[in-house]
PDB file of N, CA and C and ligand atoms in Angstrom:
ATOM      1  N   UNK A   1      93.617 -37.949 162.429  1.00  0.00           N
ATOM      2  CA  UNK A   1      93.113 -38.396 161.178  1.00  0.00           C
ATOM      3  C   UNK A   1      91.907 -39.230 161.630  1.00  0.00           C
ATOM      4  N   UNK A   2      90.545 -38.512 161.179  1.00  0.00           N
ATOM      5  CA  UNK A   2      89.305 -39.257 161.197  1.00  0.00           C
ATOM      6  C   UNK A   2      88.631 -39.268 158.770  1.00  0.00           C
ATOM      7  N   UNK A   3      88.584 -41.094 159.608  1.00  0.00           N
ATOM      8  CA  UNK A   3      88.054 -41.265 158.719  1.00  0.00           C
ATOM      9  C   UNK A   3      86.917 -40.534 158.515  1.00  0.00           C
ATOM     10  N   UNK A   4      86.626 -40.264 156.681  1.00  0.00           N
ATOM     11  CA  UNK A   4      85.953 -39.153 155.682  1.00  0.00           C
ATOM     12  C   UNK A   4      84.155 -40.357 155.488  1.00  0.00           C
ATOM     13  N   UNK A   5      84.736 -41.017 156.512  1.00  0.00           N
ATOM     14  CA  UNK A   5      82.815 -42.501 156.061  1.00  0.00           C
ATOM     15  C   UNK A   5      82.552 -42.476 157.434  1.00  0.00           C
ATOM     16  N   UNK A   6      83.560 -43.615 158.099  1.00  0.00           N
ATOM     17  CA  UNK A   6      81.865 -43.505 159.699  1.00  0.00           C
ATOM     18  C   UNK A   6      83.068 -42.578 160.485  1.00  0.00           C
ATOM     19  N   UNK A   7      84.467 -41.644 160.192  1.00  0.00           N
ATOM     20  CA  UNK A   7      84.057 -40.782 161.167  1.00  0.00           C
ATOM     21  C   UNK A   7      85.257 -41.104 162.647  1.00  0.00           C
ATOM     22  N   UNK A   8      85.605 -42.387 162.453  1.00  0.00           N
ATOM     23  CA  UNK A   8      86.794 -43.100 163.236  1.00  0.00           C
ATOM     24  C   UNK A   8      88.511 -42.423 163.078  1.00  0.00           C
ATOM     25  N   UNK A   9      88.345 -42.148 164.013  1.00  0.00           N
ATOM     26  CA  UNK A   9      90.077 -41.520 164.271  1.00  0.00           C
ATOM     27  C   UNK A   9      90.852 -42.917 164.466  1.00  0.00           C
ATOM     28  N   UNK A  10      91.064 -44.832 164.618  1.00  0.00           N
ATOM     29  CA  UNK A  10      91.844 -44.845 164.161  1.00  0.00           C
ATOM     30  C   UNK A  10      91.843 -45.028 162.701  1.00  0.00           C
ATOM     31  N   UNK A  11      92.910 -44.445 162.320  1.00  0.00           N
ATOM     32  CA  UNK A  11      92.759 -44.638 161.040  1.00  0.00           C
ATOM     33  C   UNK A  11      94.671 -44.734 160.626  1.00  0.00           C
ATOM     34  N   UNK A  12      94.894 -45.634 159.806  1.00  0.00           N
ATOM     35  CA  UNK A  12      96.907 -45.778 160.423  1.00  0.00           C
ATOM     36  C   UNK A  12      97.051 -45.712 158.483  1.00  0.00           C
ATOM     37  N   UNK A  13      97.851 -44.224 158.162  1.00  0.00           N
ATOM     38  CA  UNK A  13      99.084 -44.529 157.438  1.00  0.00           C
ATOM     39  C   UNK A  13     100.475 -44.873 157.234  1.00  0.00           C
ATOM     40  N   UNK A  14      99.914 -45.109 155.556  1.00  0.00           N
ATOM     41  CA  UNK A  14     100.580 -45.824 154.795  1.00  0.00           C
ATOM     42  C   UNK A  14     101.478 -45.265 154.127  1.00  0.00           C
ATOM     43  N   UNK A  15     102.794 -45.022 154.045  1.00  0.00           N
ATOM     44  CA  UNK A  15     103.009 -44.785 153.077  1.00  0.00           C
ATOM     45  C   UNK A  15     103.577 -45.593 151.082  1.00  0.00           C
ATOM     46  N   UNK A  16     103.015 -45.483 150.515  1.00  0.00           N
ATOM     47  CA  UNK A  16     104.053 -46.905 148.865  1.00  0.00           C
ATOM     48  C   UNK A  16     104.255 -46.287 147.896  1.00  0.00           C
ATOM     49  N   UNK A  17     105.160 -46.440 147.511  1.00  0.00           N
ATOM     50  CA  UNK A  17     106.265 -45.883 146.617  1.00  0.00           C
ATOM     51  C   UNK A  17     105.927 -46.940 145.442  1.00  0.00           C
ATOM     52  N   UNK A  18     105.421 -46.428 144.060  1.00  0.00           N
ATOM     53  CA  UNK A  18     105.669 -46.981 142.557  1.00  0.00           C
ATOM     54  C   UNK A  18     106.870 -46.612 142.531  1.00  0.00           C
ATOM     55  N   UNK A  19     107.139 -47.527 141.241  1.00  0.00           N
ATOM     56  CA  UNK A  19     108.219 -47.691 140.420  1.00  0.00           C
ATOM     57  C   UNK A  19     107.515 -47.841 139.231  1.00  0.00           C
ATOM     58  N   UNK A  20     107.831 -46.750 138.478  1.00  0.00           N
ATOM     59  CA  UNK A  20     107.026 -46.740 136.278  1.00  0.00           C
ATOM     60  C   UNK A  20     108.904 -46.607 136.091  1.00  0.00           C
ATOM     61  N   UNK A  21     109.747 -47.850 135.230  1.00  0.00           N
ATOM     62  CA  UNK A  21     110.356 -47.916 134.246  1.00  0.00           C
ATOM     63  C   UNK A  21     110.181 -47.399 132.610  1.00  0.00           C
ATOM     64  N   UNK A  22     110.433 -47.306 132.040  1.00  0.00           N
ATOM     65  CA  UNK A  22     109.632 -46.359 130.465  1.00  0.00           C
ATOM     66  C   UNK A  22     110.977 -46.314 130.045  1.00  0.00           C
ATOM     67  N   UNK A  23     111.315 -46.228 128.433  1.00  0.00           N
ATOM     68  CA  UNK A  23     112.373 -46.918 127.375  1.00  0.00           C
ATOM     69  C   UNK A  23     112.822 -47.395 126.070  1.00  0.00           C
ATOM     70  N   UNK A  24     112.902 -46.384 125.740  1.00  0.00           N
ATOM     71  CA  UNK A  24     112.747 -46.956 124.111  1.00  0.00           C
ATOM     72  C   UNK A  24     114.088 -47.249 123.750  1.00  0.00           C
ATOM     73  N   UNK A  25     114.647 -49.126 123.085  1.00  0.00           N
ATOM     74  CA  UNK A  25     115.887 -48.859 122.686  1.00  0.00           C
ATOM     75  C   UNK A  25     116.166 -48.933 121.573  1.00  0.00           C
ATOM     76  N   UNK A  26     117.064 -48.613 121.545  1.00  0.00           N
ATOM     77  CA  UNK A  26     117.379 -47.765 119.598  1.00  0.00           C
ATOM     78  C   UNK A  26     118.366 -49.074 119.029  1.00  0.00           C
ATOM     79  N   UNK A  27     117.141 -49.540 118.151  1.00  0.00           N
ATOM     80  CA  UNK A  27     117.680 -50.492 116.626  1.00  0.00           C
ATOM     81  C   UNK A  27     118.595 -49.792 116.424  1.00  0.00           C
ATOM     82  N   UNK A  28     119.897 -48.926 116.594  1.00  0.00           N
ATOM     83  CA  UNK A  28     121.024 -48.590 115.901  1.00  0.00           C
ATOM     84  C   UNK A  28     122.045 -50.075 116.237  1.00  0.00           C
ATOM     85  N   UNK A  29     122.154 -50.708 115.759  1.00  0.00           N
ATOM     86  CA  UNK A  29     123.734 -51.512 115.152  1.00  0.00           C
ATOM     87  C   UNK A  29     124.187 -51.960 113.984  1.00  0.00           C
ATOM     88  N   UNK A  30     124.542 -53.171 114.136  1.00  0.00           N
ATOM     89  CA  UNK A  30     125.804 -53.883 112.926  1.00  0.00           C
ATOM     90  C   UNK A  30     125.427 -53.189 111.304  1.00  0.00           C
ATOM     91  N   UNK A  31     123.883 -52.690 110.908  1.00  0.00           N
ATOM     92  CA  UNK A  31     123.391 -52.418 109.725  1.00  0.00           C
ATOM     93  C   UNK A  31     123.946 -51.431 109.256  1.00  0.00           C
ATOM     94  N   UNK A  32     122.995 -50.547 110.519  1.00  0.00           N
ATOM     95  CA  UNK A  32     123.954 -49.052 110.243  1.00  0.00           C
ATOM     96  C   UNK A  32     125.295 -49.015 110.144  1.00  0.00           C
ATOM     97  N   UNK A  33     126.491 -50.161 111.030  1.00  0.00           N
ATOM     98  CA  UNK A  33     127.240 -48.918 111.199  1.00  0.00           C
ATOM     99  C   UNK A  33     128.281 -49.361 109.740  1.00  0.00           C
ATOM    100  N   UNK A  34     127.966 -50.810 108.944  1.00  0.00           N
ATOM    101  CA  UNK A  34     127.668 -50.932 107.741  1.00  0.00           C
ATOM    102  C   UNK A  34     127.229 -50.893 106.848  1.00  0.00           C
ATOM    103  N   UNK A  35     126.010 -50.117 107.039  1.00  0.00           N
ATOM    104  CA  UNK A  35     125.959 -48.856 106.317  1.00  0.00           C
ATOM    105  C   UNK A  35     126.691 -48.027 106.217  1.00  0.00           C
ATOM    106  N   UNK A  36     126.697 -46.883 107.116  1.00  0.00           N
ATOM    107  CA  UNK A  36     127.984 -45.503 107.523  1.00  0.00           C
ATOM    108  C   UNK A  36     129.549 -45.891 107.167  1.00  0.00           C
ATOM    109  N   UNK A  37     130.069 -47.051 107.190  1.00  0.00           N
ATOM    110  CA  UNK A  37     131.019 -47.906 106.578  1.00  0.00           C
ATOM    111  C   UNK A  37     131.010 -47.515 105.322  1.00  0.00           C
ATOM    112  N   UNK A  38     129.547 -47.950 104.387  1.00  0.00           N
ATOM    113  CA  UNK A  38     130.095 -47.985 103.817  1.00  0.00           C
ATOM    114  C   UNK A  38     129.762 -46.163 102.833  1.00  0.00           C
ATOM    115  N   UNK A  39     129.048 -45.996 103.346  1.00  0.00           N
ATOM    116  CA  UNK A  39     128.300 -44.361 102.577  1.00  0.00           C
ATOM    117  C   UNK A  39     129.428 -43.754 103.703  1.00  0.00           C
ATOM    118  N   UNK A  40     130.228 -43.638 104.427  1.00  0.00           N
ATOM    119  CA  UNK A  40     130.876 -42.779 105.289  1.00  0.00           C
ATOM    120  C   UNK A  40     132.668 -43.451 105.522  1.00  0.00           C
ATOM    121  N   UNK A  41     132.647 -44.148 105.207  1.00  0.00           N
ATOM    122  CA  UNK A  41     134.159 -45.074 105.309  1.00  0.00           C
ATOM    123  C   UNK A  41     133.998 -44.410 107.734  1.00  0.00           C
ATOM    124  N   UNK A  42     134.880 -44.656 107.519  1.00  0.00           N
ATOM    125  CA  UNK A  42     135.143 -44.751 109.074  1.00  0.00           C
ATOM    126  C   UNK A  42     134.343 -44.047 109.580  1.00  0.00           C
ATOM    127  N   UNK A  43     134.439 -42.212 109.887  1.00  0.00           N
ATOM    128  CA  UNK A  43     133.373 -41.484 110.470  1.00  0.00           C
ATOM    129  C   UNK A  43     131.785 -42.597 110.767  1.00  0.00           C
ATOM    130  N   UNK A  44     131.531 -42.865 109.345  1.00  0.00           N
ATOM    131  CA  UNK A  44     130.496 -43.623 109.353  1.00  0.00           C
ATOM    132  C   UNK A  44     130.224 -44.786 110.786  1.00  0.00           C
ATOM    133  N   UNK A  45     131.167 -45.431 110.858  1.00  0.00           N
ATOM    134  CA  UNK A  45     130.962 -46.722 111.772  1.00  0.00           C
ATOM    135  C   UNK A  45     131.515 -46.398 112.545  1.00  0.00           C
ATOM    136  N   UNK A  46     132.112 -45.182 113.076  1.00  0.00           N
ATOM    137  CA  UNK A  46     131.863 -44.467 114.393  1.00  0.00           C
ATOM    138  C   UNK A  46     131.034 -44.472 114.810  1.00  0.00           C
ATOM    139  N   UNK A  47     130.439 -43.855 114.266  1.00  0.00           N
ATOM    140  CA  UNK A  47     128.614 -42.939 114.391  1.00  0.00           C
ATOM    141  C   UNK A  47     127.523 -44.458 114.565  1.00  0.00           C
ATOM    142  N   UNK A  48     128.372 -45.430 113.839  1.00  0.00           N
ATOM    143  CA  UNK A  48     127.225 -46.802 114.148  1.00  0.00           C
ATOM    144  C   UNK A  48     127.478 -47.492 115.613  1.00  0.00           C
ATOM    145  N   UNK A  49     128.913 -47.345 116.117  1.00  0.00           N
ATOM    146  CA  UNK A  49     129.483 -48.082 116.743  1.00  0.00           C
ATOM    147  C   UNK A  49     128.897 -47.584 117.781  1.00  0.00           C
ATOM    148  N   UNK A  50     128.517 -46.144 117.958  1.00  0.00           N
ATOM    149  CA  UNK A  50     128.759 -45.335 118.856  1.00  0.00           C
ATOM    150  C   UNK A  50     126.785 -45.427 119.499  1.00  0.00           C
ATOM    151  N   UNK A  51     125.926 -45.184 118.346  1.00  0.00           N
ATOM    152  CA  UNK A  51     124.738 -45.418 119.011  1.00  0.00           C
ATOM    153  C   UNK A  51     124.352 -47.286 119.349  1.00  0.00           C
ATOM    154  N   UNK A  52     124.829 -48.073 119.608  1.00  0.00           N
ATOM    155  CA  UNK A  52     125.447 -49.488 119.366  1.00  0.00           C
ATOM    156  C   UNK A  52     124.259 -49.342 121.166  1.00  0.00           C
ATOM    157  N   UNK A  53     123.936 -50.356 121.885  1.00  0.00           N
ATOM    158  CA  UNK A  53     123.580 -50.645 122.679  1.00  0.00           C
ATOM    159  C   UNK A  53     123.150 -49.541 123.612  1.00  0.00           C
ATOM    160  N   UNK A  54     122.585 -48.697 123.328  1.00  0.00           N
ATOM    161  CA  UNK A  54     122.054 -47.314 123.769  1.00  0.00           C
ATOM    162  C   UNK A  54     120.782 -47.505 123.845  1.00  0.00           C
ATOM    163  N   UNK A  55     120.439 -47.455 125.458  1.00  0.00           N
ATOM    164  CA  UNK A  55     118.735 -47.671 125.221  1.00  0.00           C
ATOM    165  C   UNK A  55     118.553 -45.983 126.349  1.00  0.00           C
ATOM    166  N   UNK A  56     117.802 -45.642 126.104  1.00  0.00           N
ATOM    167  CA  UNK A  56     117.095 -44.439 128.053  1.00  0.00           C
ATOM    168  C   UNK A  56     116.157 -44.896 128.163  1.00  0.00           C
ATOM    169  N   UNK A  57     116.036 -45.154 129.694  1.00  0.00           N
ATOM    170  CA  UNK A  57     115.683 -45.470 130.287  1.00  0.00           C
ATOM    171  C   UNK A  57     114.769 -44.721 131.538  1.00  0.00           C
ATOM    172  N   UNK A  58     114.360 -44.335 131.715  1.00  0.00           N
ATOM    173  CA  UNK A  58     113.887 -43.509 132.889  1.00  0.00           C
ATOM    174  C   UNK A  58     113.054 -43.703 134.256  1.00  0.00           C
ATOM    175  N   UNK A  59     113.479 -44.210 135.304  1.00  0.00           N
ATOM    176  CA  UNK A  59     112.692 -44.816 136.301  1.00  0.00           C
ATOM    177  C   UNK A  59     111.900 -43.516 137.295  1.00  0.00           C
ATOM    178  N   UNK A  60     110.786 -43.360 137.253  1.00  0.00           N
ATOM    179  CA  UNK A  60     110.136 -42.580 137.676  1.00  0.00           C
ATOM    180  C   UNK A  60     109.662 -43.167 139.341  1.00  0.00           C
ATOM    181  N   UNK A  61     109.970 -42.564 140.323  1.00  0.00           N
ATOM    182  CA  UNK A  61     109.375 -42.562 141.661  1.00  0.00           C
ATOM    183  C   UNK A  61     108.523 -42.110 142.090  1.00  0.00           C
ATOM    184  N   UNK A  62     107.117 -42.833 142.147  1.00  0.00           N
ATOM    185  CA  UNK A  62     106.365 -41.456 143.626  1.00  0.00           C
ATOM    186  C   UNK A  62     105.784 -42.132 144.451  1.00  0.00           C
ATOM    187  N   UNK A  63     106.036 -41.486 145.380  1.00  0.00           N
ATOM    188  CA  UNK A  63     105.458 -41.900 146.840  1.00  0.00           C
ATOM    189  C   UNK A  63     104.697 -41.256 146.789  1.00  0.00           C
ATOM    190  N   UNK A  64     103.069 -41.836 147.162  1.00  0.00           N
ATOM    191  CA  UNK A  64     102.026 -41.392 147.982  1.00  0.00           C
ATOM    192  C   UNK A  64     101.310 -41.925 149.122  1.00  0.00           C
ATOM    193  N   UNK A  65     100.727 -40.894 150.058  1.00  0.00           N
ATOM    194  CA  UNK A  65     100.388 -41.594 151.008  1.00  0.00           C
ATOM    195  C   UNK A  65      99.230 -42.760 151.178  1.00  0.00           C
ATOM    196  N   UNK A  66      98.960 -43.773 151.658  1.00  0.00           N
ATOM    197  CA  UNK A  66      97.157 -44.129 151.901  1.00  0.00           C
ATOM    198  C   UNK A  66      97.220 -43.855 153.090  1.00  0.00           C
ATOM    199  N   UNK A  67      95.861 -43.290 153.337  1.00  0.00           N
ATOM    200  CA  UNK A  67      95.401 -43.670 155.114  1.00  0.00           C
ATOM    201  C   UNK A  67      94.461 -45.027 154.918  1.00  0.00           C
ATOM    202  N   UNK A  68      94.486 -45.372 155.629  1.00  0.00           N
ATOM    203  CA  UNK A  68      93.433 -46.872 155.817  1.00  0.00           C
ATOM    204  C   UNK A  68      92.797 -47.155 157.460  1.00  0.00           C
ATOM    205  N   UNK A  69      91.325 -46.181 156.974  1.00  0.00           N
ATOM    206  CA  UNK A  69      90.491 -46.611 158.662  1.00  0.00           C
ATOM    207  C   UNK A  69      90.418 -48.479 158.593  1.00  0.00           C
ATOM    208  N   UNK A  70      91.149 -48.260 159.974  1.00  0.00           N
ATOM    209  CA  UNK A  70      91.332 -49.894 160.973  1.00  0.00           C
ATOM    210  C   UNK A  70      89.398 -50.277 161.011  1.00  0.00           C
ATOM    211  N   UNK A  71      88.807 -48.914 161.077  1.00  0.00           N
ATOM    212  CA  UNK A  71      87.385 -49.761 161.757  1.00  0.00           C
ATOM    213  C   UNK A  71      86.712 -49.792 160.573  1.00  0.00           C
ATOM    214  N   UNK A  72      86.907 -49.071 159.255  1.00  0.00           N
ATOM    215  CA  UNK A  72      85.244 -50.197 158.439  1.00  0.00           C
ATOM    216  C   UNK A  72      86.744 -50.372 157.338  1.00  0.00           C
ATOM    217  N   UNK A  73      88.264 -49.998 157.230  1.00  0.00           N
ATOM    218  CA  UNK A  73      88.394 -50.286 156.273  1.00  0.00           C
ATOM    219  C   UNK A  73      88.636 -49.565 155.192  1.00  0.00           C
ATOM    220  N   UNK A  74      87.451 -48.305 155.425  1.00  0.00           N
ATOM    221  CA  UNK A  74      88.432 -47.098 154.286  1.00  0.00           C
ATOM    222  C   UNK A  74      88.946 -46.673 153.430  1.00  0.00           C
ATOM    223  N   UNK A  75      89.653 -46.589 151.785  1.00  0.00           N
ATOM    224  CA  UNK A  75      91.192 -45.885 151.755  1.00  0.00           C
ATOM    225  C   UNK A  75      91.139 -44.279 150.813  1.00  0.00           C
ATOM    226  N   UNK A  76      91.862 -43.487 152.308  1.00  0.00           N
ATOM    227  CA  UNK A  76      91.809 -42.663 151.181  1.00  0.00           C
ATOM    228  C   UNK A  76      93.078 -41.824 151.249  1.00  0.00           C
TER     229      UNK A  76
HETATM  230 ZN1  LIG B   1      86.321 -45.905 158.142  1.00  0.00          ZN
END
């Protein structure tokens, strides 16, 4: 490994992992369960309760290698 900036081969390779979490919480709770109960009776409240507290979160982990030149400090 040679630094593209200064040409030194004193380069340190470092693995950096980044974790990104993105998610949405469903706004489906008691009110909708009650409405469901009023409109659809028992199946409605079941549907309303099913949607409670459920949120989808997606975690993405990206690992990338960063090379740091020990001579000039250039990252590439
Ligand atoms: Zn360098």
